[in-house]
Structures are given as C-alpha cells and as structure tokens.
CSV table of N, CA and C in Angstrom, one decimal:
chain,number,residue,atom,x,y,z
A,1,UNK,N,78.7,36.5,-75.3
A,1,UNK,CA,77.5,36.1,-74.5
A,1,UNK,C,76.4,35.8,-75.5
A,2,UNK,N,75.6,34.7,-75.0
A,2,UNK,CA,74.3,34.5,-75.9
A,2,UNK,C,73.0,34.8,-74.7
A,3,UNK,N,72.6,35.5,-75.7
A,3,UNK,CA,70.9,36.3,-74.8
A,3,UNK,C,70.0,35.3,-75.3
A,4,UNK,N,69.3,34.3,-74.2
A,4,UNK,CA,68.2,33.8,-74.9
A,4,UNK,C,66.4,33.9,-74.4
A,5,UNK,N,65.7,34.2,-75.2
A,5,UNK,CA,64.3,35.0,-74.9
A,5,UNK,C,63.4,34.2,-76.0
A,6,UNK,N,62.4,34.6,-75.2
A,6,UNK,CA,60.9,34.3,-76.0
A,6,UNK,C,61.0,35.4,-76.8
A,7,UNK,N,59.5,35.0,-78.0
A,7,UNK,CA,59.6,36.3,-78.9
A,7,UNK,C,59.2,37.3,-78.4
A,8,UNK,N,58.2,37.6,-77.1
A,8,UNK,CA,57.8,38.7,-76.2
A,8,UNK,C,59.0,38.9,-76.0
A,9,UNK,N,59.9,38.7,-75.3
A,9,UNK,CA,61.2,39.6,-74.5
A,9,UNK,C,62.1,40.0,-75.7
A,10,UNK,N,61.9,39.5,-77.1
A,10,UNK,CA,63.4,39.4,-78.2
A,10,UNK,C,63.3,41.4,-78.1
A,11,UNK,N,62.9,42.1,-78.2
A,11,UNK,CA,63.4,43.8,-78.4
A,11,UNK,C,63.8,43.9,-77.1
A,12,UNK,N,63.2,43.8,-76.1
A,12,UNK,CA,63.5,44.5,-75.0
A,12,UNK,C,65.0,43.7,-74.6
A,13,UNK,N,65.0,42.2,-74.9
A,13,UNK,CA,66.1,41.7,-74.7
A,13,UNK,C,67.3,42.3,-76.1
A,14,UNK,N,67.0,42.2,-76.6
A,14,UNK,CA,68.5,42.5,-78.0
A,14,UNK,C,68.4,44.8,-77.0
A,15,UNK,N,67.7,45.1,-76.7
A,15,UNK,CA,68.2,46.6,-76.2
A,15,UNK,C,68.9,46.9,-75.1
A,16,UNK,N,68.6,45.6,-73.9
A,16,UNK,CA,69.3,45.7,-73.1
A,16,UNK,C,70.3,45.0,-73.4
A,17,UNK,N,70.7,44.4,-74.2
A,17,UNK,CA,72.4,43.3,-73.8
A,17,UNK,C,73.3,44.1,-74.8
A,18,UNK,N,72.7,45.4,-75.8
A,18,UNK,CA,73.3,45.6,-76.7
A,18,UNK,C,73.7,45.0,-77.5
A,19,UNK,N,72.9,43.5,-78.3
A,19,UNK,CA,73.3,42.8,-79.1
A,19,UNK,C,73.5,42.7,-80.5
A,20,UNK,N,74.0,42.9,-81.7
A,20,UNK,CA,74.4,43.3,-82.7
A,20,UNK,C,73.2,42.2,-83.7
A,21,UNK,N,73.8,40.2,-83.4
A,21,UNK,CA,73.3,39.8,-83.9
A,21,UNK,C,71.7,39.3,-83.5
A,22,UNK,N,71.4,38.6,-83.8
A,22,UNK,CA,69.6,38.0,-83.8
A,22,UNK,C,69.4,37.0,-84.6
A,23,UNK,N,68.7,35.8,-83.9
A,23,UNK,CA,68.6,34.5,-84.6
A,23,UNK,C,67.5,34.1,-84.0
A,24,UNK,N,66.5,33.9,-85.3
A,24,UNK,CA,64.8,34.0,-84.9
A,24,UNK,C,64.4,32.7,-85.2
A,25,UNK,N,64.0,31.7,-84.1
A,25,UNK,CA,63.6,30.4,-84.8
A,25,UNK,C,62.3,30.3,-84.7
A,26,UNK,N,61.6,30.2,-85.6
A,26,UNK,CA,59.8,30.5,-85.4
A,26,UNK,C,59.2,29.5,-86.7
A,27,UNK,N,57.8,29.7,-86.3
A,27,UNK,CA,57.4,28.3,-87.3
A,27,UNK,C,56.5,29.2,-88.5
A,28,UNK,N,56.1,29.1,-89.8
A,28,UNK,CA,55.8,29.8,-90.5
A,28,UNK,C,54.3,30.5,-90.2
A,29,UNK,N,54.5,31.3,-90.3
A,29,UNK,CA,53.3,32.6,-90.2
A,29,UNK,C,53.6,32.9,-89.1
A,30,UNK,N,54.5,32.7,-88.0
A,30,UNK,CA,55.0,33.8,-86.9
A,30,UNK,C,55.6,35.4,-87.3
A,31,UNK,N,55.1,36.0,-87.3
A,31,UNK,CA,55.8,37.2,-87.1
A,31,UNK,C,56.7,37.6,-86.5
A,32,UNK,N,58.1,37.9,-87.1
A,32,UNK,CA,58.9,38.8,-86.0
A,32,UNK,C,59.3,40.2,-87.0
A,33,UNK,N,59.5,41.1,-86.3
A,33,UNK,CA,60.1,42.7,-86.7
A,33,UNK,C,61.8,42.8,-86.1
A,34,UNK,N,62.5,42.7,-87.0
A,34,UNK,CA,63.8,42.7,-86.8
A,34,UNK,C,64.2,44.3,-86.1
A,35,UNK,N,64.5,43.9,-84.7
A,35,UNK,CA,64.8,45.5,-84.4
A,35,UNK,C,65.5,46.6,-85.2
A,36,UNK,N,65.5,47.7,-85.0
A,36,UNK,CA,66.2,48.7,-86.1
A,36,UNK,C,67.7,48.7,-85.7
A,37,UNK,N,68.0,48.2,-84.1
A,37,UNK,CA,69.6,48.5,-84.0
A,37,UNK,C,70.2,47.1,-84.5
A,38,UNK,N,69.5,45.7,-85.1
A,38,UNK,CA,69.9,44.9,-85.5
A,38,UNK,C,70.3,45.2,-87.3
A,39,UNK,N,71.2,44.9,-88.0
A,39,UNK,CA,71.5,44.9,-89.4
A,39,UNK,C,70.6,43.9,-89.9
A,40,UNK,N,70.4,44.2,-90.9
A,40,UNK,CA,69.8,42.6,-91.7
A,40,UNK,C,70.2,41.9,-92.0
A,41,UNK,N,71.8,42.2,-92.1
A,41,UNK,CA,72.5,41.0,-92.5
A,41,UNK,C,73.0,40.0,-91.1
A,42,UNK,N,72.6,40.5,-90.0
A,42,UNK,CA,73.1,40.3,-88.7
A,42,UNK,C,71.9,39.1,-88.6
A,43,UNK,N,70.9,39.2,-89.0
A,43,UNK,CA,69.4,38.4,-88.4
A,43,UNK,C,69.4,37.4,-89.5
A,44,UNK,N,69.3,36.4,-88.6
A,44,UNK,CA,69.2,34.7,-89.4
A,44,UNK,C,67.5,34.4,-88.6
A,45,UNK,N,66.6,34.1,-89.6
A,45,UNK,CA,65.3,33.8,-89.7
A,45,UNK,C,65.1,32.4,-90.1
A,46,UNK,N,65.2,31.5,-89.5
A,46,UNK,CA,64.8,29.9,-89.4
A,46,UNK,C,63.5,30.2,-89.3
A,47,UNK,N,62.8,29.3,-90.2
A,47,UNK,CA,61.4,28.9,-90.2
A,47,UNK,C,61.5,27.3,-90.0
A,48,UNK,N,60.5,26.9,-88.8
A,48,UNK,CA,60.8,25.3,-88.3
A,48,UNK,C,59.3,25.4,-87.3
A,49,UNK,N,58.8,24.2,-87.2
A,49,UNK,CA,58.0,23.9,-85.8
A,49,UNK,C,58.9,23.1,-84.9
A,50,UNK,N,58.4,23.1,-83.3
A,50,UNK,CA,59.2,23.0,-82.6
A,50,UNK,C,58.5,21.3,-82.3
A,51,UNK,N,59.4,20.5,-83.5
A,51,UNK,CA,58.9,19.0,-83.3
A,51,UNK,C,60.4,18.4,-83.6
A,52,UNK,N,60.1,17.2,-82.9
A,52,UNK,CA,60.9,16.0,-83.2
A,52,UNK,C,60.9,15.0,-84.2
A,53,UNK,N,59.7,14.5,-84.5
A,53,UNK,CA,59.4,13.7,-85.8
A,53,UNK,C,58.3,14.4,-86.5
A,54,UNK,N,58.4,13.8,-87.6
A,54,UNK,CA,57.8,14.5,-88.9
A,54,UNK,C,56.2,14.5,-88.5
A,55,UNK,N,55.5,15.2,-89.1
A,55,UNK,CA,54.5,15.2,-88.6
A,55,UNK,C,53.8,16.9,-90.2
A,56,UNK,N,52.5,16.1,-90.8
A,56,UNK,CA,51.8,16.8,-91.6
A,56,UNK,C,51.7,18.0,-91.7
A,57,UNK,N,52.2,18.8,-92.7
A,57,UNK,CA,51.9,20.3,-92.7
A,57,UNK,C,52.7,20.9,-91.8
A,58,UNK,N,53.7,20.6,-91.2
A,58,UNK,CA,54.7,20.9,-90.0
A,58,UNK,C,55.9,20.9,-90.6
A,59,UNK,N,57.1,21.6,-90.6
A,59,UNK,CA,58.4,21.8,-91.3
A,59,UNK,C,59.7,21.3,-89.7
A,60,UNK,N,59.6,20.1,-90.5
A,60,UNK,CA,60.7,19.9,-89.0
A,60,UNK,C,62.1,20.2,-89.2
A,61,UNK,N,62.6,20.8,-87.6
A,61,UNK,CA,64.0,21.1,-87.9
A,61,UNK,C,64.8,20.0,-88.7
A,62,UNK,N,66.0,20.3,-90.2
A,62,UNK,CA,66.7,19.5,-90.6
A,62,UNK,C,67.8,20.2,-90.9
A,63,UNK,N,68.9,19.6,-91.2
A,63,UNK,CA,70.4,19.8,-91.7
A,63,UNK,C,70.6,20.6,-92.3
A,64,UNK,N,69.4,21.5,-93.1
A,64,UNK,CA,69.6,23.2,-93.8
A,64,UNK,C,69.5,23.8,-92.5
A,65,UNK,N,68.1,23.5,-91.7
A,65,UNK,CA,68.8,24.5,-90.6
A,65,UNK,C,69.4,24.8,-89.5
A,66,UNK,N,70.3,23.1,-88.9
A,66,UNK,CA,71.4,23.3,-88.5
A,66,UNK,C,72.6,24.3,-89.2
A,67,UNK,N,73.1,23.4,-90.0
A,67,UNK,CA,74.0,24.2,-91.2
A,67,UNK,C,74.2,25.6,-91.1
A,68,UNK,N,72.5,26.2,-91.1
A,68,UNK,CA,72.7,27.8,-91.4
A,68,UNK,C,73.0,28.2,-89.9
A,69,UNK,N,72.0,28.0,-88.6
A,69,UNK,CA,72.6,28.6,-87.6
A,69,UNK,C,74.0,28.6,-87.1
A,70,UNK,N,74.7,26.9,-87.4
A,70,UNK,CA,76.2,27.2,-87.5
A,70,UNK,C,77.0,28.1,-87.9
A,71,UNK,N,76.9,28.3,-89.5
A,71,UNK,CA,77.3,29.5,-90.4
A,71,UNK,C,77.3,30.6,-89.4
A,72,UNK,N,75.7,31.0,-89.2
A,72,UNK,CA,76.0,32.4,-88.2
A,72,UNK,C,76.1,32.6,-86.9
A,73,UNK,N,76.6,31.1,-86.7
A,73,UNK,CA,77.5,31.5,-85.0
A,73,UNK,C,79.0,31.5,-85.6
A,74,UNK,N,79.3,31.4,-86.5
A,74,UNK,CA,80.7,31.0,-86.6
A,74,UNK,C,81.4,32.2,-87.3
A,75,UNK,N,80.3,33.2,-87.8
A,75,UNK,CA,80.3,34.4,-88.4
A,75,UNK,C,80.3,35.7,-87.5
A,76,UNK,N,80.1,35.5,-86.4
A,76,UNK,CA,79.7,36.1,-85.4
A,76,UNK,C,81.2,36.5,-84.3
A,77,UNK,N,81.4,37.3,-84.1
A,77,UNK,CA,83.3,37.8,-83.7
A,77,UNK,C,83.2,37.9,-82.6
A,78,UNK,N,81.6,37.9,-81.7
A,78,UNK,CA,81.6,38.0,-80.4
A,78,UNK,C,82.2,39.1,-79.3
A,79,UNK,N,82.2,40.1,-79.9
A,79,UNK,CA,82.4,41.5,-79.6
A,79,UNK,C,81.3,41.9,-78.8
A,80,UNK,N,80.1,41.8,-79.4
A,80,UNK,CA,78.8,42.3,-78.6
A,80,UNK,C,77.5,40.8,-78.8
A,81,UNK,N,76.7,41.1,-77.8
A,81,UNK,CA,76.0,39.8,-77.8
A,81,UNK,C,75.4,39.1,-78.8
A,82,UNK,N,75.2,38.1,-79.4
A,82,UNK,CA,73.8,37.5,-79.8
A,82,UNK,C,72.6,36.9,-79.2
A,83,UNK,N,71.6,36.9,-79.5
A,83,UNK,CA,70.3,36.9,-79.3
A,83,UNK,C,69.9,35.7,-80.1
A,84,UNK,N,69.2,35.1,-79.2
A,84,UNK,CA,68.7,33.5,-80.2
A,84,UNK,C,67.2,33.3,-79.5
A,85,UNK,N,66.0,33.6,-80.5
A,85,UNK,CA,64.6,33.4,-79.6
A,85,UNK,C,64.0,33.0,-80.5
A,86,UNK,N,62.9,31.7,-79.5
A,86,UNK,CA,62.3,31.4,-80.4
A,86,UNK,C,60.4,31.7,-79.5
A,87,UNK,N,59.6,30.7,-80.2
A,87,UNK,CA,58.0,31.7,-79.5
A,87,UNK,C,58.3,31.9,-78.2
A,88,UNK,N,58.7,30.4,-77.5
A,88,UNK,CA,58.6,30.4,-75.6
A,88,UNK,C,59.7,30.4,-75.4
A,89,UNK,N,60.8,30.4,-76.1
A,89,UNK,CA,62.5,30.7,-75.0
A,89,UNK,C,62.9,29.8,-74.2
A,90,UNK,N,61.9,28.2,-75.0
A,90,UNK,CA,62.2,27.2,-74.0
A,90,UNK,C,62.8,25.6,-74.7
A,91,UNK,N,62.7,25.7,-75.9
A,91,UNK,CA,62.9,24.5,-76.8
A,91,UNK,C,63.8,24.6,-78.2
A,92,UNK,N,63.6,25.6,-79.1
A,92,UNK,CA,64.5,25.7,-80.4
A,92,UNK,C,65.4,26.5,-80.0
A,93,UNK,N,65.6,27.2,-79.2
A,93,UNK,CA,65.8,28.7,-79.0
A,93,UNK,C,67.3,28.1,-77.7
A,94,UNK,N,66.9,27.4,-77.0
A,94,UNK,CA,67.5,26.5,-75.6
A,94,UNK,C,68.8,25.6,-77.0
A,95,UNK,N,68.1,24.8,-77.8
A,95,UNK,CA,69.3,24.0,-78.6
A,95,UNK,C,69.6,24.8,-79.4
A,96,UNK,N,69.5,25.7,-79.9
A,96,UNK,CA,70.5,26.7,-80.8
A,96,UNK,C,71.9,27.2,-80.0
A,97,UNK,N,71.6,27.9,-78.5
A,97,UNK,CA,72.1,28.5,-77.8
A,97,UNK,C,73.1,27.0,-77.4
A,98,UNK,N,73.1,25.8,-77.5
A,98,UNK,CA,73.7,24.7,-76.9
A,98,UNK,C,75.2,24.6,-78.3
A,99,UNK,N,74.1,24.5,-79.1
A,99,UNK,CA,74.8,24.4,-80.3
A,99,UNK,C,75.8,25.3,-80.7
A,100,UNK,N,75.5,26.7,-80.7
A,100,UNK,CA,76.6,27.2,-80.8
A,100,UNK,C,77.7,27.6,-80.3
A,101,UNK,N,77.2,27.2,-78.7
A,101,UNK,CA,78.0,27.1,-77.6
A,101,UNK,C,79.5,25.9,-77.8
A,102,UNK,N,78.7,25.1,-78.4
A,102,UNK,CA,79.2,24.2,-78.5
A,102,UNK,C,80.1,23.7,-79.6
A,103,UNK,N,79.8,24.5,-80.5
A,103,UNK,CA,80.6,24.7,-82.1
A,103,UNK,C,81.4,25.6,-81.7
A,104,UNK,N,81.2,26.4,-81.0
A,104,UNK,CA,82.3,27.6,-80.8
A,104,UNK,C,83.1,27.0,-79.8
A,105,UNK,N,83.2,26.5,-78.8
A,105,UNK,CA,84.2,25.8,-78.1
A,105,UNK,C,84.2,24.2,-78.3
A,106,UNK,N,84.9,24.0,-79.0
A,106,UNK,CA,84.8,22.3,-79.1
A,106,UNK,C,85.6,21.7,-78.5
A,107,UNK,N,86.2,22.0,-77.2
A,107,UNK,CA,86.6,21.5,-76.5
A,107,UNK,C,86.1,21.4,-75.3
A,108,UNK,N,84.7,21.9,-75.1
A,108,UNK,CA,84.0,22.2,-74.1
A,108,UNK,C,83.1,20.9,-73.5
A,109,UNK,N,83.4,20.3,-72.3
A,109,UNK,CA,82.1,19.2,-72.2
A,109,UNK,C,80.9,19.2,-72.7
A,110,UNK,N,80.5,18.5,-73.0
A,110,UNK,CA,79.5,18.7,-73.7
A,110,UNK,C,78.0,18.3,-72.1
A,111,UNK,N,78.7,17.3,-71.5
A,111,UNK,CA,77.9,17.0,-70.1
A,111,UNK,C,77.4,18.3,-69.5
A,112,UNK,N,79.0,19.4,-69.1
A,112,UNK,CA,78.8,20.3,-68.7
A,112,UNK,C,78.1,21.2,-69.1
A,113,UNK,N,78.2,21.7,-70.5
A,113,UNK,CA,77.5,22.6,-70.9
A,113,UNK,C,75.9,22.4,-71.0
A,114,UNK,N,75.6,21.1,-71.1
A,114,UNK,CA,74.0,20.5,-70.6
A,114,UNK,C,74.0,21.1,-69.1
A,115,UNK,N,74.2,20.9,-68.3
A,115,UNK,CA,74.5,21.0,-67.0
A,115,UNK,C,74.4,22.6,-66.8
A,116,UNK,N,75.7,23.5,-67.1
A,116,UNK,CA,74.7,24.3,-67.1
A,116,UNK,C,73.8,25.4,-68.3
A,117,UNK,N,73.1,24.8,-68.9
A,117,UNK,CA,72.0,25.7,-69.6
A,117,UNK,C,71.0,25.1,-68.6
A,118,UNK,N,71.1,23.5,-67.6
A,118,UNK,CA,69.7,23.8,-66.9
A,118,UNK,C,69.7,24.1,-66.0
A,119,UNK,N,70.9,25.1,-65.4
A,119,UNK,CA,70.9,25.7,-64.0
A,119,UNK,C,70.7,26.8,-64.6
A,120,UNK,N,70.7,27.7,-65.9
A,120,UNK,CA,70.5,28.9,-66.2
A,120,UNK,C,69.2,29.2,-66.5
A,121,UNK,N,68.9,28.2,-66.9
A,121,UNK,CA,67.2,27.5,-67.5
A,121,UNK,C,66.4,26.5,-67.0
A,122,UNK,N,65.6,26.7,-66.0
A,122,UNK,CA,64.9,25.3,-65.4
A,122,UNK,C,64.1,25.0,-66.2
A,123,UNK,N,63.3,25.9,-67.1
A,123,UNK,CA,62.5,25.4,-67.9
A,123,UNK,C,62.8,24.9,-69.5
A,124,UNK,N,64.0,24.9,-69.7
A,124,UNK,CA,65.1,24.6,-71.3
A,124,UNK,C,64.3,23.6,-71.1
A,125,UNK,N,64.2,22.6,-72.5
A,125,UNK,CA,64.3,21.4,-72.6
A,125,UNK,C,64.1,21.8,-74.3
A,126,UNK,N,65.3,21.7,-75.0
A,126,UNK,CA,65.9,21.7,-76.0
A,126,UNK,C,65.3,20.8,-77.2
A,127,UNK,N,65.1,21.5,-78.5
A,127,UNK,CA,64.7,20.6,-79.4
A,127,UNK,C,65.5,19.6,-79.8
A,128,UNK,N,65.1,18.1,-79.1
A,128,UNK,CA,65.7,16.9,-79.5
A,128,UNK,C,66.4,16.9,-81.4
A,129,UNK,N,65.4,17.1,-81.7
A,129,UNK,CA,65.8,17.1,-83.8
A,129,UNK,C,67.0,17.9,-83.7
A,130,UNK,N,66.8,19.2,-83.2
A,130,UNK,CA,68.4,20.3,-83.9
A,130,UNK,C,69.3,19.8,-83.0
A,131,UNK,N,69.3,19.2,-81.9
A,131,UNK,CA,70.4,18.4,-80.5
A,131,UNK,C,71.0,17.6,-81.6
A,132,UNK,N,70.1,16.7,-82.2
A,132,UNK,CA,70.3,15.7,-82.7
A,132,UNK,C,71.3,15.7,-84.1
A,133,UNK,N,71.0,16.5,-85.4
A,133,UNK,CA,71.8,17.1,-86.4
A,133,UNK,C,73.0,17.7,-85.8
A,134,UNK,N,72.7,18.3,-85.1
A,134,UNK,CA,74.0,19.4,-84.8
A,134,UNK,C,75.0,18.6,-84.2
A,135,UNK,N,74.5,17.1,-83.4
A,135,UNK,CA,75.7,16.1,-83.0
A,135,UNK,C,76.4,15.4,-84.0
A,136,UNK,N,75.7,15.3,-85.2
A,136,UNK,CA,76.1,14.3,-86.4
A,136,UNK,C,76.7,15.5,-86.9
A,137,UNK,N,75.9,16.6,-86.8
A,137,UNK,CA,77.2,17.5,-88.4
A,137,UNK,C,78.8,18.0,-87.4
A,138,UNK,N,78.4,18.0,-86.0
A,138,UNK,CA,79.6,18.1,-85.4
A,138,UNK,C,80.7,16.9,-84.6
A,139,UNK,N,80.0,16.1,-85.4
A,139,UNK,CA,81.1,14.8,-85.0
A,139,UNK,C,81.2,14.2,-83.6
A,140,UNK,N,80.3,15.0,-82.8
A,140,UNK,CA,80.2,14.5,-81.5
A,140,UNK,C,79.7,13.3,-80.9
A,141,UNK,N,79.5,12.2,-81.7
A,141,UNK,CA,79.2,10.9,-81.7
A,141,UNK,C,78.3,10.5,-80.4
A,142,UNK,N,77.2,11.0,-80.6
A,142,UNK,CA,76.3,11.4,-79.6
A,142,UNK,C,76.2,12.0,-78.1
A,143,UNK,N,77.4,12.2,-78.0
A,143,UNK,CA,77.7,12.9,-77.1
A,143,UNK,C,76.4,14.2,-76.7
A,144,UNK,N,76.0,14.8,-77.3
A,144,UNK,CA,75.1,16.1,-77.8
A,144,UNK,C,73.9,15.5,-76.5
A,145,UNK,N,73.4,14.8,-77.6
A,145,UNK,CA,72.8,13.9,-77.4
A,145,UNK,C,72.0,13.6,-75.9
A,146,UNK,N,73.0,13.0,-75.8
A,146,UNK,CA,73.2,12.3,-74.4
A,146,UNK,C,73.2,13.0,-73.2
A,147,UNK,N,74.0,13.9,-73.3
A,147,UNK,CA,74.5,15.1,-72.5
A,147,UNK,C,72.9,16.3,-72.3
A,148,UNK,N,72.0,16.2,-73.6
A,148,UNK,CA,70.7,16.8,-73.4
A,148,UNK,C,70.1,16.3,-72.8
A,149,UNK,N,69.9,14.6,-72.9
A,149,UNK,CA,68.8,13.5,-72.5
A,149,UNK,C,69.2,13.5,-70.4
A,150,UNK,N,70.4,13.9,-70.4
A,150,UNK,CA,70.8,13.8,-68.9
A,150,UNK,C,69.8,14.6,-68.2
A,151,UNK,N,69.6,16.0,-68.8
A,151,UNK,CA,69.3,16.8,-67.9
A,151,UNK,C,67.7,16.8,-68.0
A,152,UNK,N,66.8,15.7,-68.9
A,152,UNK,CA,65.6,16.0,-68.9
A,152,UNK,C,64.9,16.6,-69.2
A,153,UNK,N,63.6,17.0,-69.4
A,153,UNK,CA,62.5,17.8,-69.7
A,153,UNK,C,62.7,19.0,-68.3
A,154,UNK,N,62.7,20.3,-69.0
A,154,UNK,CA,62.5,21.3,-68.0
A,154,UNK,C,61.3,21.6,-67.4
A,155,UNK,N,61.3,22.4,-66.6
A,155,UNK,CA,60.1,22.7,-66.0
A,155,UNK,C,59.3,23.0,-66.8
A,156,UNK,N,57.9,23.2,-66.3
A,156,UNK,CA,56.9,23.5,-67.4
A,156,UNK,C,56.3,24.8,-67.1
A,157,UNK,N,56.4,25.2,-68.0
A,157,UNK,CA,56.3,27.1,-68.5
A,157,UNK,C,55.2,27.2,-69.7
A,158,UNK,N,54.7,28.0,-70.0
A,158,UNK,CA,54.6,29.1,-71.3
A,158,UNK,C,55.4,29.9,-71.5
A,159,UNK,N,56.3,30.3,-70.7
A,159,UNK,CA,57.7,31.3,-71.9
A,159,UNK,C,58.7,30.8,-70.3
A,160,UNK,N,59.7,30.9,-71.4
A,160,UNK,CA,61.1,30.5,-70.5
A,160,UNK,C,61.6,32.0,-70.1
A,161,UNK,N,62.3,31.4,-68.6
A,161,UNK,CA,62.6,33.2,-68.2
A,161,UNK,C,63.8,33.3,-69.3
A,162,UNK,N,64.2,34.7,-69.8
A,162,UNK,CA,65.3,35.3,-70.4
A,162,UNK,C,66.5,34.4,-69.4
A,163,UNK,N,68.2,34.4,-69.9
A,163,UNK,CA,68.9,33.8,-69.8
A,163,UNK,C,70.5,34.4,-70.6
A,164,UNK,N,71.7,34.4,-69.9
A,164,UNK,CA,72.7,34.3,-70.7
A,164,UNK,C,73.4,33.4,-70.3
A,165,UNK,N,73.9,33.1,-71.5
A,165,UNK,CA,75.1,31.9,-71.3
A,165,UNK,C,76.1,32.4,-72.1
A,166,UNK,N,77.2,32.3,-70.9
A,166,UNK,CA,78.7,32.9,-71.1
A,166,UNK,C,79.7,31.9,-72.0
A,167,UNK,N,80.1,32.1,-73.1
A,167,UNK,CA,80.5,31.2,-74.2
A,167,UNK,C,82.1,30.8,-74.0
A,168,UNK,N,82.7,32.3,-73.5
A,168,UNK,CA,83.7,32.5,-73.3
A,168,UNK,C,84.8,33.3,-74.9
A,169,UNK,N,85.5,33.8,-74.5
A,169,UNK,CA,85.9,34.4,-76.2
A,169,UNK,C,86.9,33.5,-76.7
C-alpha cells in the first residue's frame, strides 16, 4: 500500500499505516524530521519545486529524480506501507505515488490507474514534469502522460486529504 499525505499529516500518517519506508518530495529549505520508526536508509529526500518548466532559482523535477524514486520503489518488498509526501499531498507527492504504481505493475492500465488516483484524490493533480520523465524512462510512449491529462486538474485545496492506493503485491 502507498500512504499519500501533506507534510502536516507525514508522522501521524507513517504511525498510523505502520509504514517502514518514506519518500519526501519538498523544495529546498523545507524541513522534514524523518520519523524515529522510519530507518534512514528507508527515507528518500527529493529536493525539487513543484513546477513544470524551468523557471529561476527553482530546481525542476528531472531524470536524477525520477531515477531515484524508481530505485526506491523498486527496493521496497512491500511487506509494510510506504509513505510518499510532499508540502500539500496534492502534486509531487500524487505523481510519485502514480509512478511507482506504475513501475511496479507494468501491466497495469495506465488510463485506469489515472482513473483511480482521482476517485481516491479529488484534489491530485500530479506534477506534469515527473508524469512526464517517468513516461520516457518507462517506455510508456506517452501513455503516462495522457492517462494524467485525462483526468484534469484536481480540485482546489491547500493540502490534499491523506489517501491509499492499493498497488497490489
């Protein structure tokens, strides 16, 4: 299962789902405190703003950190949950959770799985840039893509409600 939260809910969320790993996507000078029941080798720390094109003094998601959140979904034995949050629980945090959904079952629609992260999430609307790499490094010939653009801009929030999405083992 993947637990996905704002950085407000990331403790209370990783204590209730019992989750081992943690994957923090935040933009530089965010703080997070890696819980004590998480390992440190368990917590992947992406530093990124939540943009689509490049833009001054702003570090846009690219292909190091696709790459890396792949590595630790794919590292991950899925015994006990992961945790993937980013500030609002509604954009880096929404395409990480697609992504490795999605690397992890690659036989999975890709329509479908758009489909539902926005019935689990009305407010998702996924960072276009990491949608975007993670379709090219996964061969999915825009499929990714396409399948995000279906379901639109989510509702509009300041923090996305918490969420799980069942990956399957």
């Amino acid at each position: 299962m993947i637990h996905v939260c704002s950085l407000a809910r990331m403790e209370e969320t990783v204590a209730r789902s019992g989750a081992e790993r943690l994957l923090s996507l935040l933009a530089a000078g965010t703080d997070v405190t890696r819980p004590a029941s998480i390992a440190r080798e368990n917590h992947l720390h992406l530093v990124m703003h939540d943009i689509a094109v490049a833009q001054d003094g702003m570090t846009m998601p690219g292909e190091e950190h696709v790459r890396s959140l792949l590595d630790f979904g794919r590292r991950w034995d899925r015994a006990r949950p992961l945790v993937i949050h980013c500030y609002a629980g509604i954009s880096r945090s929404t395409a990480s959770a697609y992504i490795i959904a999605a690397a992890l079952a690659p036989g999975r629609d890709e329509m479908e799985l758009a489909q539902t992260l926005r019935e689990l999430s009305p407010s998702a609307t996924p960072n276009p840039r990491l949608i975007a790499v993670a379709d090219m490094l996964l061969d999915r010939k825009g499929r990714m893509v396409e399948a995000i653009q279906s379901i639109g801009r989510g509702a509009d929030a300041f923090e996305g409600t918490p969420f799980v999405l069942d990956i399957g083992r």
